[in-house]
Amino acid sequence: MEKGLDSSQSKLSGPTPSVLSICNSNTKMEMNGEKQESSSVEEGRKGRMTLPLALVTLISAFGSSFQYGYNVSVINSPAPYMQDFYNRTYIDRHGVPMDASFQTLLWSLTVSMYPLGGFFGSLMVGPLVNKCGRKGTLLINNLFSIVAAVLMGTSEVAKTFEVIIVSRVIMGIYAGLASNVVPMFLGEMSPRNLRGAIGIVPQLFITLGILIAQILGLTSILGHVKALQRLRGWDDVDDEIEEMRQEDKSEKEEGHLSVFTLCTFRGLRWQLISIIVMMMGQQLSGINGVFYYADRIFLSAGVETNNVQYVTVSIGAINVLMTFLAVFIVESLGRRILLLAGFGLCCGSCAVLTLALNLQNTVSWMSYLSIVCVIIYIIGHAIGASPIPFVMITEMFLQSSRPAAFMVGGSVHWLCNFTVGLVFLYMEAGLGAYSFLIFCGICLATMVYIFFIVPETKNKTFMEINRIMAKRNKVEIQTEVEQMMDLQTVPSVKADKPEVLGSEL
């Protein structure tokens, strides 16, 4: 009984109608989870990638994540032509050319509105997912993509550059929703021994979208029991169905955790801090800066100007290949190893890159070392820093708190992306190559945090991960049961001040 109640600490919310019902539902859920765990010893029922599961994974990732990656990179190659369109439109309206500073401002807005829209999209994750479900949200999200495409396609005919900026915001909203809901959707329907691999597939399609956009820039439905049988590849899915029913029943009884409750609930404190640190590390580790510097590094190494774009495409191809590799090694090496190795490679390559960029004018071979550093950095980011944090959000939170967790993680992701986009040009102007020392420090700090705090979640059930984090949060089960018994007799405290429970746990 005590073991069954261990997970209830992270599944409480303010408006809970019955605390004892939560205990009962969680107990049943844990028992069913353990039953499934014991039955999973049968090797024939472990690690199967069925055709329906593969199709759902690929279609979801291609239909959503691919467009996210494509729109990250597609703005780069046509930049001169779009800026020329801005200027011609301005001349048609005012009879004089656009001021250079105003054109720079407009282009900065065009680029940065995409991550800002992504932030707004992340804020919409919780309400839409709780109201329309995961699949319903993905279907609705396509409307944002369609509207943005129509606006972008008609902007030249209408002779208005403002529409392009608006369409970037709308496409950003699409990307913000897709980048959070797709990993959540795939992570929840995957068997636990494939959850990491399937969770990386969306990132694989993001990198593939970036690569396709770079190449094009060169000058030259499931919802019933039968569905689960098709996904798993066997008929006996009663244990999983019962576990899902219990979790669904528990979620309905508890309601969904709001972002405020998530941020103030002690039982989820370290999970929340961990996703914030990992998401900040992912975006503030310098990935955009490395790509920004890449062309300059290649030129300094003797690559001809006309061939730089092809070298850039090859870097994009390396990004795709290493993310593809991560799909196959995440279940064998684990999440922690890939995170530590990824941020470690990024940290070391940033440090060496700073040295190489400063000495390349005096030591001839330093320019080639710079290229090696860029490649190593891309490898590190592709295997760990980019794909794994989204997998960890799915695994470190239970169903009732997962939408709010993705809202927080997604918001941090896009806000940091937006910040780097605005600040890096000023950093580069003021610090030059020493900008990468800042990224080196951020990678190091993130790596140290992961080493001491973030647990390994490979091949563990959501309940097992929940118990590990309960120890980190110093939640005593017996104290919690007593608290819940007390709160049942004082409903006003439970309803009005959910943070009291968290502070006393």
Short mmCIF file of C-alpha atoms in Angstrom, two decimals:
data_model
loop_
_atom_site.label_atom_id
_atom_site.label_comp_id
_atom_site.label_asym_id
_atom_site.label_seq_id
_atom_site.Cartn_x
_atom_site.Cartn_y
_atom_site.Cartn_z
CA MET A 1 0.00 0.00 0.00
CA GLU A 2 2.79 2.39 0.87
CA LYS A 3 4.53 1.73 -2.40
CA GLY A 4 1.35 2.42 -4.32
CA LEU A 5 0.88 5.77 -2.62
CA ASP A 6 4.43 6.86 -3.39
CA SER A 7 3.52 8.45 -6.69
CA SER A 8 0.55 10.46 -5.50
CA GLN A 9 2.72 13.39 -4.43
CA SER A 10 3.15 14.59 -7.98
CA LYS A 11 -0.47 14.18 -9.01
CA LEU A 12 -2.26 16.63 -6.76
CA SER A 13 -3.83 19.90 -7.80
CA GLY A 14 -5.79 22.66 -6.11
CA PRO A 15 -9.31 21.81 -7.21
CA THR A 16 -9.10 18.09 -6.36
CA PRO A 17 -12.59 16.81 -5.48
CA SER A 18 -11.49 13.91 -3.29
CA VAL A 19 -8.05 13.30 -1.86
CA LEU A 20 -8.78 9.70 -0.86
CA SER A 21 -10.02 8.95 -4.37
CA ILE A 22 -6.64 10.07 -5.67
CA CYS A 23 -4.92 7.68 -3.28
CA ASN A 24 -7.13 4.82 -4.40
CA SER A 25 -6.76 5.55 -8.10
CA ASN A 26 -3.01 5.96 -7.78
CA THR A 27 -2.78 2.71 -5.82
CA LYS A 28 -4.65 0.88 -8.54
CA MET A 29 -2.54 2.52 -11.19
CA GLU A 30 0.71 1.54 -9.45
CA MET A 31 -0.48 -2.04 -8.97
CA ASN A 32 -1.40 -2.28 -12.61
CA GLY A 33 1.91 -0.70 -13.54
CA GLU A 34 3.73 -3.33 -11.49
CA LYS A 35 1.63 -6.05 -13.04
CA GLN A 36 2.62 -4.82 -16.48
CA GLU A 37 6.21 -4.58 -15.36
CA SER A 38 6.29 -8.22 -14.33
CA SER A 39 4.64 -9.32 -17.52
CA SER A 40 7.14 -7.35 -19.59
CA VAL A 41 9.82 -9.86 -18.66
CA GLU A 42 8.66 -11.81 -21.67
CA GLU A 43 11.23 -10.84 -24.26
CA GLY A 44 8.84 -11.29 -27.14
CA ARG A 45 6.80 -8.36 -25.91
CA LYS A 46 9.63 -5.93 -25.55
CA GLY A 47 11.18 -3.53 -28.01
CA ARG A 48 8.90 -4.10 -30.99
CA MET A 49 8.56 -1.33 -33.54
CA THR A 50 5.36 -2.26 -35.35
CA LEU A 51 4.34 -0.82 -38.70
CA PRO A 52 1.41 1.24 -37.30
CA LEU A 53 3.60 2.68 -34.53
CA ALA A 54 6.30 3.55 -37.06
CA LEU A 55 3.77 5.18 -39.38
CA VAL A 56 2.22 7.27 -36.60
CA THR A 57 5.69 8.37 -35.49
CA LEU A 58 6.85 9.30 -38.97
CA ILE A 59 3.62 11.02 -40.00
CA SER A 60 3.41 13.05 -36.79
CA ALA A 61 7.06 14.08 -37.00
CA PHE A 62 6.99 14.83 -40.72
CA GLY A 63 3.69 16.69 -40.59
CA SER A 64 4.73 18.93 -37.69
CA SER A 65 8.41 18.83 -36.70
CA PHE A 66 9.69 18.92 -40.28
CA GLN A 67 7.92 22.23 -40.92
CA TYR A 68 9.34 23.64 -37.70
CA GLY A 69 12.90 22.89 -38.82
CA TYR A 70 12.25 24.03 -42.39
CA ASN A 71 11.04 27.44 -41.25
CA VAL A 72 14.04 27.87 -38.94
CA SER A 73 16.42 27.77 -41.90
CA VAL A 74 14.34 28.80 -44.91
CA ILE A 75 14.68 32.51 -44.11
CA ASN A 76 18.48 32.55 -44.57
CA SER A 77 19.07 31.92 -48.28
CA PRO A 78 16.42 34.29 -49.73
CA ALA A 79 17.39 37.09 -47.31
CA PRO A 80 18.95 39.38 -49.97
CA TYR A 81 15.93 39.00 -52.25
CA MET A 82 13.45 39.60 -49.44
CA GLN A 83 15.35 42.68 -48.26
CA ASP A 84 15.31 43.94 -51.85
CA PHE A 85 11.54 43.37 -51.91
CA TYR A 86 11.22 45.38 -48.70
CA ASN A 87 13.16 48.24 -50.28
CA ARG A 88 11.24 48.19 -53.58
CA THR A 89 7.92 48.19 -51.72
CA TYR A 90 9.06 51.15 -49.64
CA ILE A 91 10.12 53.06 -52.80
CA ASP A 92 6.71 52.41 -54.39
CA ARG A 93 5.01 53.86 -51.32
CA HIS A 94 7.25 56.80 -50.50
CA GLY A 95 9.32 57.48 -53.62
CA VAL A 96 12.63 57.21 -51.76
CA PRO A 97 14.81 54.22 -50.79
CA MET A 98 14.51 52.71 -47.34
CA ASP A 99 17.01 53.90 -44.74
CA ALA A 100 19.62 51.22 -44.01
CA SER A 101 18.99 51.23 -40.26
CA PHE A 102 15.23 50.89 -40.80
CA GLN A 103 15.80 47.99 -43.19
CA THR A 104 18.00 46.29 -40.59
CA LEU A 105 15.26 46.76 -38.01
CA LEU A 106 12.62 45.28 -40.32
CA TRP A 107 14.79 42.28 -41.12
CA SER A 108 15.59 41.72 -37.45
CA LEU A 109 11.85 41.71 -36.76
CA THR A 110 11.26 39.27 -39.62
CA VAL A 111 13.78 36.83 -38.17
CA SER A 112 12.95 37.25 -34.46
CA MET A 113 9.15 37.13 -34.83
CA TYR A 114 9.41 33.38 -35.47
CA PRO A 115 10.76 32.47 -32.00
CA LEU A 116 8.43 35.06 -30.44
CA GLY A 117 5.50 33.30 -32.09
CA GLY A 118 6.96 30.04 -30.80
CA PHE A 119 6.75 31.44 -27.27
CA PHE A 120 3.07 32.31 -27.77
CA GLY A 121 2.46 28.84 -29.19
CA SER A 122 4.05 27.24 -26.13
CA LEU A 123 1.65 29.17 -23.89
CA MET A 124 -1.24 27.63 -25.83
CA VAL A 125 -0.09 24.03 -25.31
CA GLY A 126 -1.79 23.42 -21.96
CA PRO A 127 -5.25 24.84 -22.79
CA LEU A 128 -5.43 23.19 -26.22
CA VAL A 129 -4.11 19.79 -25.11
CA ASN A 130 -6.44 19.66 -22.11
CA LYS A 131 -9.43 20.74 -24.20
CA CYS A 132 -8.84 19.01 -27.55
CA GLY A 133 -6.38 16.23 -26.72
CA ARG A 134 -2.96 15.61 -28.20
CA LYS A 135 -4.09 14.48 -31.65
CA GLY A 136 -6.80 17.12 -31.85
CA THR A 137 -4.26 19.84 -31.07
CA LEU A 138 -1.96 18.61 -33.83
CA LEU A 139 -4.85 18.69 -36.30
CA ILE A 140 -5.90 22.20 -35.26
CA ASN A 141 -2.30 23.35 -35.42
CA ASN A 142 -2.25 22.75 -39.18
CA LEU A 143 -4.56 25.76 -39.56
CA PHE A 144 -1.77 28.06 -38.37
CA SER A 145 0.58 26.58 -40.97
CA ILE A 146 -1.96 26.99 -43.76
CA VAL A 147 -2.79 30.59 -42.84
CA ALA A 148 0.91 31.50 -42.61
CA ALA A 149 1.64 29.90 -45.99
CA VAL A 150 -1.23 31.76 -47.66
CA LEU A 151 -0.10 35.08 -46.20
CA MET A 152 3.52 34.52 -47.18
CA GLY A 153 2.54 33.44 -50.69
CA THR A 154 0.36 36.49 -51.35
CA SER A 155 2.65 39.11 -49.80
CA GLU A 156 4.50 39.93 -53.03
CA VAL A 157 1.29 40.23 -55.05
CA ALA A 158 -0.18 42.49 -52.38
CA LYS A 159 3.13 44.42 -52.21
CA THR A 160 3.24 44.42 -48.42
CA PHE A 161 6.22 43.29 -46.36
CA GLU A 162 4.19 43.66 -43.15
CA VAL A 163 2.29 40.50 -44.08
CA ILE A 164 5.58 38.56 -44.18
CA ILE A 165 6.35 39.61 -40.60
CA VAL A 166 2.83 38.66 -39.46
CA SER A 167 3.11 35.29 -41.21
CA ARG A 168 6.38 34.63 -39.36
CA VAL A 169 4.58 35.16 -36.06
CA ILE A 170 1.78 32.78 -37.06
CA MET A 171 4.26 30.18 -38.27
CA GLY A 172 6.09 30.57 -34.97
CA ILE A 173 2.86 29.78 -33.10
CA TYR A 174 2.59 26.64 -35.21
CA ALA A 175 6.19 25.69 -34.36
CA GLY A 176 5.68 26.40 -30.65
CA LEU A 177 2.73 24.02 -30.52
CA ALA A 178 4.38 21.37 -32.71
CA SER A 179 7.68 21.35 -30.81
CA ASN A 180 5.85 20.52 -27.56
CA VAL A 181 2.80 18.46 -28.51
CA VAL A 182 4.54 16.03 -30.90
CA PRO A 183 7.09 14.79 -28.28
CA MET A 184 4.29 14.58 -25.70
CA PHE A 185 2.03 12.61 -28.05
CA LEU A 186 4.72 10.19 -29.20
CA GLY A 187 6.22 9.75 -25.74
CA GLU A 188 2.89 8.80 -24.19
CA MET A 189 1.98 6.18 -26.76
CA SER A 190 5.42 4.55 -27.00
CA PRO A 191 6.40 1.42 -25.07
CA ARG A 192 8.92 2.42 -22.44
CA ASN A 193 11.84 0.54 -23.99
CA LEU A 194 11.36 2.56 -27.22
CA ARG A 195 10.31 5.85 -25.65
CA GLY A 196 13.71 7.51 -25.96
CA ALA A 197 14.28 6.47 -29.58
CA ILE A 198 10.79 7.52 -30.68
CA GLY A 199 11.13 10.72 -28.65
CA ILE A 200 14.17 11.74 -30.70
CA VAL A 201 12.40 11.26 -34.06
CA PRO A 202 10.76 14.74 -33.93
CA GLN A 203 14.22 16.32 -33.50
CA LEU A 204 15.47 14.19 -36.40
CA PHE A 205 12.79 15.68 -38.64
CA ILE A 206 13.56 19.18 -37.37
CA THR A 207 17.16 18.75 -38.51
CA LEU A 208 15.95 17.19 -41.75
CA GLY A 209 13.71 20.23 -42.32
CA ILE A 210 16.70 22.52 -41.75
CA LEU A 211 18.77 20.49 -44.23
CA ILE A 212 16.03 20.51 -46.90
CA ALA A 213 15.65 24.27 -46.52
CA GLN A 214 19.42 24.64 -46.96
CA ILE A 215 19.41 22.44 -50.06
CA LEU A 216 16.50 24.32 -51.61
CA GLY A 217 18.35 27.54 -50.89
CA LEU A 218 21.30 26.56 -53.09
CA THR A 219 21.72 28.66 -56.15
CA SER A 220 22.14 25.80 -58.54
CA ILE A 221 -5.26 8.14 -36.30
CA LEU A 222 -5.71 6.18 -33.38
CA GLY A 223 -8.11 6.07 -30.39
CA HIS A 224 -9.44 2.55 -29.33
CA VAL A 225 -8.26 -0.78 -28.20
CA LYS A 226 -7.73 -2.24 -31.63
CA ALA A 227 -5.47 0.72 -32.25
CA LEU A 228 -3.20 -0.27 -29.38
CA GLN A 229 -3.10 -3.86 -30.65
CA ARG A 230 -1.89 -2.61 -34.02
CA LEU A 231 0.73 -0.39 -32.36
CA ARG A 232 2.08 -3.13 -30.08
CA GLY A 233 1.81 -6.04 -32.53
CA TRP A 234 0.04 -8.44 -30.14
CA ASP A 235 -3.55 -9.01 -29.01
CA ASP A 236 -3.08 -9.15 -25.24
CA VAL A 237 -3.02 -5.49 -24.26
CA ASP A 238 -5.39 -5.75 -21.29
CA ASP A 239 -2.76 -4.71 -18.74
CA GLU A 240 -1.82 -1.59 -20.67
CA ILE A 241 -5.44 -0.69 -21.35
CA GLU A 242 -6.28 -1.05 -17.68
CA GLU A 243 -3.31 1.11 -16.71
CA MET A 244 -4.40 3.77 -19.21
CA ARG A 245 -7.95 3.66 -17.87
CA GLN A 246 -6.73 4.05 -14.32
CA GLU A 247 -4.47 6.94 -15.29
CA ASP A 248 -7.28 8.54 -17.25
CA LYS A 249 -9.67 8.08 -14.33
CA SER A 250 -7.13 9.51 -11.93
CA GLU A 251 -6.49 12.47 -14.22
CA LYS A 252 -10.21 13.23 -14.49
CA GLU A 253 -10.60 13.05 -10.72
CA GLU A 254 -7.62 15.32 -10.14
CA GLY A 255 -8.02 17.73 -13.03
CA HIS A 256 -4.95 19.20 -14.69
CA LEU A 257 -2.18 21.01 -12.85
CA SER A 258 -1.98 24.65 -13.79
CA VAL A 259 1.38 26.27 -14.49
CA PHE A 260 1.11 28.18 -11.21
CA THR A 261 0.48 24.98 -9.24
CA LEU A 262 3.34 23.27 -11.04
CA CYS A 263 5.69 26.13 -10.14
CA THR A 264 4.68 26.17 -6.47
CA PHE A 265 4.27 22.44 -5.76
CA ARG A 266 7.26 21.06 -3.87
CA GLY A 267 6.55 17.52 -5.05
CA LEU A 268 7.56 18.56 -8.59
CA ARG A 269 10.23 21.12 -7.73
CA TRP A 270 13.34 19.37 -9.06
CA GLN A 271 11.57 18.14 -12.17
CA LEU A 272 10.60 21.72 -12.98
CA ILE A 273 14.07 23.12 -12.26
CA SER A 274 15.63 20.36 -14.37
CA ILE A 275 13.59 21.05 -17.50
CA ILE A 276 14.23 24.79 -17.18
CA VAL A 277 18.00 24.22 -16.88
CA MET A 278 18.08 21.77 -19.79
CA MET A 279 15.98 24.01 -22.05
CA MET A 280 18.06 27.07 -21.22
CA GLY A 281 21.24 25.09 -21.80
CA GLN A 282 19.90 23.84 -25.12
CA GLN A 283 19.30 27.33 -26.53
CA LEU A 284 21.96 29.37 -24.70
CA SER A 285 24.76 26.92 -25.51
CA GLY A 286 25.61 28.81 -28.70
CA ILE A 287 24.07 26.74 -31.50
CA ASN A 288 22.85 29.85 -33.33
CA GLY A 289 26.20 31.56 -32.82
CA VAL A 290 28.09 28.61 -34.30
CA PHE A 291 25.89 28.61 -37.39
CA TYR A 292 26.25 32.38 -37.66
CA TYR A 293 30.07 32.13 -37.55
CA ALA A 294 30.23 29.04 -39.79
CA ASP A 295 30.47 30.85 -43.15
CA ARG A 296 33.22 33.13 -41.84
CA ILE A 297 35.16 30.16 -40.46
CA PHE A 298 34.96 28.31 -43.76
CA LEU A 299 36.13 31.38 -45.70
CA SER A 300 39.10 31.83 -43.38
CA ALA A 301 40.06 28.20 -43.98
CA GLY A 302 40.36 28.85 -47.71
CA VAL A 303 36.95 27.66 -48.90
CA GLU A 304 35.93 29.64 -51.98
CA THR A 305 33.02 32.03 -51.56
CA ASN A 306 30.86 30.18 -54.09
CA ASN A 307 31.45 26.87 -52.29
CA VAL A 308 30.70 28.03 -48.75
CA GLN A 309 26.98 27.31 -49.18
CA TYR A 310 27.78 23.68 -50.06
CA VAL A 311 29.96 23.28 -46.99
CA THR A 312 27.10 24.72 -44.92
CA VAL A 313 24.77 22.10 -46.40
CA SER A 314 27.28 19.40 -45.48
CA ILE A 315 27.20 20.66 -41.87
CA GLY A 316 23.40 20.39 -41.99
CA ALA A 317 23.78 16.82 -43.28
CA ILE A 318 26.07 15.97 -40.36
CA ASN A 319 23.43 17.39 -38.03
CA VAL A 320 20.80 15.06 -39.53
CA LEU A 321 23.06 11.99 -39.50
CA MET A 322 24.07 12.43 -35.86
CA THR A 323 20.47 12.97 -34.76
CA PHE A 324 19.58 9.83 -36.71
CA LEU A 325 22.34 8.01 -34.83
CA ALA A 326 20.93 9.25 -31.52
CA VAL A 327 17.65 7.46 -32.30
CA PHE A 328 19.50 4.13 -32.21
CA ILE A 329 21.86 4.70 -29.28
CA VAL A 330 19.59 6.46 -26.78
CA GLU A 331 18.07 3.20 -25.51
CA SER A 332 21.44 1.51 -25.09
CA LEU A 333 23.54 4.37 -23.71
CA GLY A 334 20.76 6.17 -21.86
CA ARG A 335 19.63 9.79 -21.60
CA ARG A 336 22.22 10.98 -19.07
CA ILE A 337 25.20 9.76 -21.07
CA LEU A 338 24.00 11.51 -24.23
CA LEU A 339 23.24 14.72 -22.35
CA LEU A 340 26.61 14.76 -20.59
CA ALA A 341 28.52 13.78 -23.73
CA GLY A 342 26.61 16.28 -25.85
CA PHE A 343 27.10 19.28 -23.57
CA GLY A 344 30.68 18.15 -22.90
CA LEU A 345 31.53 18.16 -26.62
CA CYS A 346 29.86 21.56 -27.03
CA CYS A 347 31.76 22.95 -24.05
CA GLY A 348 35.15 21.72 -25.23
CA SER A 349 34.64 22.75 -28.86
CA CYS A 350 33.57 26.28 -27.84
CA ALA A 351 36.69 26.68 -25.72
CA VAL A 352 39.02 25.47 -28.49
CA LEU A 353 37.11 27.47 -31.11
CA THR A 354 37.75 30.67 -29.15
CA LEU A 355 41.46 29.92 -29.17
CA ALA A 356 41.51 28.96 -32.85
CA LEU A 357 39.60 32.06 -34.01
CA ASN A 358 41.98 34.35 -32.14
CA LEU A 359 45.14 32.65 -33.48
CA GLN A 360 44.09 31.89 -37.04
CA ASN A 361 45.79 35.02 -38.41
CA THR A 362 49.14 34.04 -36.87
CA VAL A 363 49.00 30.23 -37.03
CA SER A 364 47.89 28.98 -40.44
CA TRP A 365 46.48 25.60 -39.40
CA MET A 366 44.23 27.16 -36.75
CA SER A 367 41.60 27.91 -39.40
CA TYR A 368 41.30 24.17 -40.08
CA LEU A 369 41.02 23.52 -36.35
CA SER A 370 38.10 25.96 -36.34
CA ILE A 371 36.27 23.82 -38.89
CA VAL A 372 36.90 20.71 -36.79
CA CYS A 373 35.50 22.53 -33.73
CA VAL A 374 32.33 23.46 -35.62
CA ILE A 375 31.82 19.84 -36.70
CA ILE A 376 32.42 18.51 -33.17
CA TYR A 377 30.04 21.10 -31.74
CA ILE A 378 27.29 20.10 -34.20
CA ILE A 379 27.81 16.43 -33.33
CA GLY A 380 27.54 17.16 -29.59
CA HIS A 381 24.40 19.22 -29.97
CA ALA A 382 22.78 16.69 -32.31
CA ILE A 383 23.23 13.66 -30.03
CA GLY A 384 22.36 15.27 -26.72
CA ALA A 385 21.58 18.94 -26.22
CA SER A 386 18.99 19.20 -29.00
CA PRO A 387 16.85 16.02 -28.78
CA ILE A 388 17.07 14.70 -25.20
CA PRO A 389 15.49 17.57 -23.16
CA PHE A 390 12.11 17.08 -24.84
CA VAL A 391 12.29 13.35 -24.10
CA MET A 392 13.01 14.13 -20.45
CA ILE A 393 9.95 16.37 -20.11
CA THR A 394 7.74 13.49 -21.21
CA GLU A 395 9.39 11.05 -18.82
CA MET A 396 9.78 13.20 -15.70
CA PHE A 397 6.12 14.21 -15.41
CA LEU A 398 2.90 12.26 -15.11
CA GLN A 399 -0.11 12.86 -17.30
CA SER A 400 -1.84 15.45 -15.12
CA SER A 401 1.22 17.71 -14.95
CA ARG A 402 2.74 17.00 -18.38
CA PRO A 403 0.89 19.70 -20.39
CA ALA A 404 1.88 22.39 -17.88
CA ALA A 405 5.46 21.10 -17.91
CA PHE A 406 5.62 21.34 -21.70
CA MET A 407 4.21 24.87 -21.49
CA VAL A 408 7.03 25.89 -19.15
CA GLY A 409 9.75 24.03 -21.06
CA GLY A 410 8.54 25.28 -24.43
CA SER A 411 8.28 28.86 -23.20
CA VAL A 412 11.84 28.76 -21.86
CA HIS A 413 13.02 27.21 -25.14
CA TRP A 414 11.50 29.91 -27.33
CA LEU A 415 12.28 32.84 -25.04
CA CYS A 416 15.95 31.84 -24.95
CA ASN A 417 15.89 31.38 -28.73
CA PHE A 418 14.40 34.86 -29.11
CA THR A 419 16.96 36.35 -26.71
CA VAL A 420 19.96 34.83 -28.50
CA GLY A 421 18.60 36.08 -31.82
CA LEU A 422 18.46 39.64 -30.53
CA VAL A 423 21.59 39.71 -28.38
CA PHE A 424 24.18 37.67 -30.27
CA LEU A 425 24.96 40.32 -32.90
CA TYR A 426 25.78 42.77 -30.12
CA MET A 427 27.85 40.14 -28.30
CA GLU A 428 29.77 39.39 -31.48
CA ALA A 429 30.39 43.08 -32.13
CA GLY A 430 31.63 43.70 -28.59
CA LEU A 431 33.45 40.45 -27.75
CA GLY A 432 34.23 38.91 -31.11
CA ALA A 433 35.41 35.31 -30.84
CA TYR A 434 35.37 35.55 -27.05
CA SER A 435 31.57 35.25 -27.28
CA PHE A 436 32.10 31.50 -27.40
CA LEU A 437 33.63 31.52 -23.90
CA ILE A 438 30.18 32.52 -22.59
CA PHE A 439 28.65 29.57 -24.43
CA CYS A 440 31.40 27.35 -23.06
CA GLY A 441 30.53 28.40 -19.50
CA ILE A 442 26.80 27.77 -20.05
CA CYS A 443 27.50 24.29 -21.45
CA LEU A 444 29.76 23.50 -18.50
CA ALA A 445 27.19 24.70 -15.93
CA THR A 446 24.43 22.66 -17.62
CA MET A 447 26.64 19.57 -17.69
CA VAL A 448 27.47 19.87 -13.98
CA TYR A 449 23.78 20.24 -13.10
CA ILE A 450 22.83 17.18 -15.15
CA PHE A 451 25.62 15.13 -13.56
CA PHE A 452 24.47 15.82 -10.00
CA ILE A 453 20.69 16.17 -10.36
CA VAL A 454 19.14 14.57 -13.45
CA PRO A 455 18.47 10.81 -13.07
CA GLU A 456 18.70 8.14 -15.76
CA THR A 457 15.20 7.40 -17.07
CA LYS A 458 16.08 4.72 -19.63
CA ASN A 459 13.62 1.80 -19.69
CA LYS A 460 11.80 2.99 -16.57
CA THR A 461 8.06 3.43 -16.20
CA PHE A 462 6.65 6.87 -15.48
CA MET A 463 5.92 5.67 -11.94
CA GLU A 464 9.48 4.50 -11.34
CA ILE A 465 10.85 7.84 -12.51
CA ASN A 466 8.30 9.55 -10.30
CA ARG A 467 9.54 7.64 -7.25
CA ILE A 468 13.16 8.60 -7.99
CA MET A 469 12.24 12.28 -8.16
CA ALA A 470 10.13 11.97 -5.00
CA LYS A 471 13.32 11.15 -3.10
CA ARG A 472 15.06 14.14 -4.69
CA ASN A 473 12.16 16.35 -3.60
CA LYS A 474 12.39 14.88 -0.06
CA VAL A 475 8.73 13.89 -0.01
CA GLU A 476 7.96 11.50 2.84
CA ILE A 477 5.13 9.12 1.94
CA GLN A 478 3.79 8.65 5.45
CA THR A 479 3.79 12.39 6.08
CA GLU A 480 2.00 12.86 2.81
CA VAL A 481 -0.74 10.38 3.70
CA GLU A 482 -1.26 12.09 7.02
CA GLN A 483 -1.40 15.45 5.29
CA MET A 484 -4.00 14.22 2.80
CA MET A 485 -6.11 12.88 5.64
CA ASP A 486 -5.88 16.27 7.32
CA LEU A 487 -6.70 18.12 4.13
CA GLN A 488 -9.79 15.99 3.58
CA THR A 489 -11.24 17.44 6.78
CA VAL A 490 -10.17 20.99 5.85
CA PRO A 491 -11.24 21.43 2.22
CA SER A 492 -10.86 25.20 2.28
CA VAL A 493 -7.12 24.92 2.84
CA LYS A 494 -6.77 22.42 0.02
CA ALA A 495 -8.79 24.42 -2.45
CA ASP A 496 -7.49 27.89 -1.69
CA LYS A 497 -3.87 27.21 -0.75
CA PRO A 498 -2.39 24.24 -2.61
CA GLU A 499 1.05 25.62 -1.85
CA VAL A 500 0.57 24.83 1.86
CA LEU A 501 0.62 21.14 0.99
CA GLY A 502 3.80 21.55 -1.01
CA SER A 503 5.58 23.51 1.71
CA GLU A 504 4.71 21.01 4.41
CA LEU A 505 5.76 18.05 2.31
#
